[in-house]
Amino acid sequence: MSVLEGKELRIVGFLCNWCSYGGADTAGVARATQPTDLRIIRVPCSGRVDPLFVVRALLNGADGVLVSGCHPRDCHYSSGNFYARRRLEILKQFLPVLGIDDRRFEYTWVSAAEGQRWQHVVTTFTERLHNLGPAPQLEDAAPLLKVADMVLTALRPLGTGQNTALDELKAAIVKKLPELECVIGWQQGRDAAHHVPLFIRTPDDVNKLTWGPFNVNNPAVYLPTFKGKKVGIVVKGCDARSVVELLQEHLINREDVTIFSLPCEGTLDMARVDQTLGRYTNLDKVEYDEAGVTITADGTAHRFCMADFAQGKCYGCSTPSAVLADERFGTPVQVTPGEITPPELALLDAMSLEERLSFWHGQMERCLRCYACRNACPLCVCRDYCVSDSRDPHWMTQEDTPREKLFFQAIHALHLAGRCTGCGECQRACPVGIPILALRQQIARAVGQLFHGYAAGMNPEEVPPLLGYEVVEENIQERDWK
Amino acid sequence: MASKTSSSSTDLQTRQISKPATDISMRHTLSPRPMMPGNPYLPMPATVTEIIPETANIKTLRVVLEDDERMRDFKFQPGQVGQISVFGVGEATFVINSPPSQKAYLQFSVMRAGEVTAAIHKLSPGDKVGVRAPLGNHFPWQEWKGKSLFLVGGGIGMAPIRTIMLHLLEQKGDYGKISLLYGARSPRDMAYAYEMPAWLDNPDLDATFCIDQPFDGWSHKVGLIPNILLELKPNPQNCVAVLCGPPIMIKFTVQALEKLGFPPESIVTTLEKRMKCGIGICGRCNIGGRYVCVDGPVFTWKQLQELPPEI
Amino acid sequence: MSTIRFVTGDGLPAFLTFLARNGRRVLVPVEKPAVKSSTVFETWSEGKPFSLQKATVPAKSAVLPQCETLIRYKKSKNPDNPSEVSLNLDDTPEATPTVVFACRPCDARGYAVLDRPFLHGPYADPYYRARREALTVITLTCSKGCDTCFCHWTGGGPSSPEGSDVLMTAVDDGYVLQAITTAGKELLNASSLPDGAERFPLAEEARKRAWASLAPAPDLKDVPQKVASRFSDMPFWLHWTERCLSCGACTYFCPTCYCFTITDEGEAMSARGGRRLRSWDNCMSALFTREASGHNPRLSKAQRMRNRVSHKYATYPENWGTFSCSGCGRCIGNCPVGLDIREIVLACVRHSSDIAQETQER
């Protein structure tokens, strides 16, 4: 057998204690000849296999990873493998965006009696990996820097929202404020071209409330910290989806939150705006028109047309009006049905696997692990108890290698699988401009394809797909190991 | 800190700056104390010679530095601390609770709480550890000569009290009355139980033990430390109170001492903070501008009152 | 008269080649293109493009790397007597002779801030010292201020020489290099750059223009006392930190922040061994001061920000006589929620009679 010749590869197998481990044993007892590349780790159930086990193994030098559990309906714990199936299928579709060949990871079902099937699975998988050869390593990939193309057409008109019903909204907030701890919105920051979150506690504060393309922050990030208190929130369409997702996960209570909404006409990509403005000592004025803003700094005027300078997420946005709101003002924005691949993801899509590995090497090198991405994420709700900071379990080391940094991004992305609403705060918060949103977008796309177009944060009643399962999954094809 | 304005001055007049500048020094000076020589981050290899199980979650370990010469020359003052390394796990800070006269070994008592202390609890005699010591300041026992001492230890806080108590007893002649009040939750939570009879019998020491709740066979006092203290009524005249224990005990014991008339400068305590470097740089253990690892762990209540309230 | 040299823009690569001689590591700002491009310091090599922009990430890692090995540990057995085990510890610092090229005066002043606790505190840090002694700093003076810059509030300025060995100032046809320290003088003298004394007045003019472009600085002379007196005003800190996300963007991009952690990575005591690492840590993280018992003296983000501002503007000045902030403004520009340390400091400065009123307003 060809796979028995030559150098062994490093293949890690996570085998369920009840079925597949027994199956491997059966194969051994039957003296079935098998390649010896596989190192087996016994786990209680395939449901115990955190997709991060697989990513960790692959990033740390494994050439392949195999997960095997009981056949569907045969799980010792009745449903562990159903959950595993969804997670592992998502993982399989996630790996390529990191630059890892998804053929290096496989999951399957082998029962304790199926010694022969086990022999077949191991042999086939090992043979496949020998054909692929040793896995390319992130550290060895020459750093590659490529920039996403931001020339995009939006599904809906982009504007500056200056004709919206802001005064009505303010009046509504003043009216409701006595019942609320505070209302979260936006205010002017260090100058008129930079807006920051605002916590409205007094009627006077309401005057500070701003609306327009500089309102980039997602105020939903603060909601869980107010859990149990009555609080109001002003939302853009994307922010509303974060609020809905928090409701879906019972991280906030519906009756505690009052949602105020205005239709969003898009927000500016402040990274590109700041870059164009360059260093200035004095911001003279900001003027709005229907289609864009003109910022005059140090006497020089710069015009930013919304169609050119919106955030990447805004072009493909199909929910400019809040999907859920208690107090709604303004005329809804019309959306043309259609689909746009977000620019960051399109950039990755256009690359080969090798290029993607190089790309992430080049990008992650400058990550400082400040975790602004994590802390700006409205759905990163573990807050002060993140696994990335934990010594037990010791998921991450303190080493400042691209591998550790990319692994953290994989943790964040996978913990957000089926939960990320694509608000893009992680990427916007990144001080060194790493396009990490692409990783979340890839998972969101896979989730949509696998689960009937599911999108996170659209309906407070819906169960996030990775918190549930179907006995028969329509879109997950069992591999036949022929 | 001159603040400059664009109109009034520029820094065009460049000075010759020697590098590193030699006139830079901290605005406050540290008290003289034995310090660890050489690279302050480099632990001295040491061997665990003995492990004494004290309570369900406290173990005492005795270690000997591998380098005979360093062991022989090792000097410290009562109250100074050491960082014990379990390589692969990390470091944590503990007071050296053997008296300085004990030249054969260094003794530390460790309560299991986090990752490092759990690893220390798994050590056996013969295992290798690292020791960075001595670090921090110490009890100002020289300043106490001629005074009476009232020592209060609560739970694992008995460890620093043990070292200063044994040290003072060695030179009893220089001091007035030495009293000890040692309390714990229950007899099962009392470290050094095997030493307690000797402390009771010591004619130079007036020892009192207490537990929080009545317990079968317990012949000593029952009650919380501050209450027992009020019962014992130590005389604040020419007396220094030294107390170590959990923050809640410190808080109420200080209140009791103040009620008895102890002035803040006569109340001495030790602080515990999360520490990494142990040499006043890494930024964890500071209270305002003071670092517990170099300006402490020993503080008078007066000093603590002058620091920002962040304990 | 100090040593003054001149280099044309085209001559910079040749100058860098000279700097890189004898295995010296030359760190230059390199622009990393992205939708949001950033500039970071990287080791220069022949032909590598570099930038003269103010870097997104200061060159702090030249003396305090994001992660470094303090100690390599391993266990070894006596081959003749396997029961005899010994512990090997290696603490050799990693210090390559380094030139930081074209950092800004705020970055260079960062080195001066770090020098005090690392070199002049109760203990000198041998790792820092080894790298600092092998470091030469060539600073590009700023041609103008910027809305987030406030170096002149903290005692610096667009051409402050503090922490620099050579000051480099752009003039019409190139750059004037002025030696500040003996090390800088020796470096310039060893180079083949022509004398620049006659262009020095142009450089002085440029520096004056940069100063003139700055908005006047507020009076910060009593700031340490005023910040300290705000310490117990918890509503004040809660108000100013309400939008803080507790991330590390302000600290990790700061040229003067130096908090670190020490962790062991790799195998515990084995023949292969492991490493004790020192890596940047972040006082804004809740874990930073969380004790094993669960007690945390800085549990809320308000307490953590209070510590950060107090350290920079009250307690470091109390210990060292100067602010631990060089006014580079990176914490402002990089903050995902636009928290502005200047606002907090100025709010501290406002007369105490305002405090009651402000609290009431809130």
Tab-separated table of C-alpha atoms in Angstrom, chain A residues 34 47 49 80 104 194 218 242 261 311 334-335 374 376 384 396 399 403 419 443 450:
chain	number	residue	atom	x	y	z
A	34	GLN	CA	-3.801	0.409	8.384
A	47	GLY	CA	-19.905	16.717	20.347
A	49	VAL	CA	-14.777	18.246	19.732
A	80	GLY	CA	-23.960	15.114	20.622
A	104	ARG	CA	-6.981	18.214	5.395
A	194	HIS	CA	-15.614	62.015	14.585
A	218	ASN	CA	-22.481	49.982	17.384
A	242	SER	CA	-27.017	42.980	17.108
A	261	SER	CA	-34.763	53.714	15.185
A	311	GLN	CA	-18.107	51.242	5.099
A	334	GLN	CA	-35.755	51.196	-0.348
A	335	VAL	CA	-33.556	48.172	-0.863
A	374	ARG	CA	-12.954	41.448	20.709
A	376	ALA	CA	-15.773	46.204	20.299
A	384	ASP	CA	-13.516	39.539	31.360
A	396	MET	CA	-3.193	30.612	23.712
A	399	GLU	CA	4.041	34.459	22.130
A	403	ARG	CA	0.138	31.852	14.419
A	419	ARG	CA	-24.186	34.716	15.721
A	443	ILE	CA	-18.770	31.767	8.320
A	450	LEU	CA	-26.299	25.473	4.980
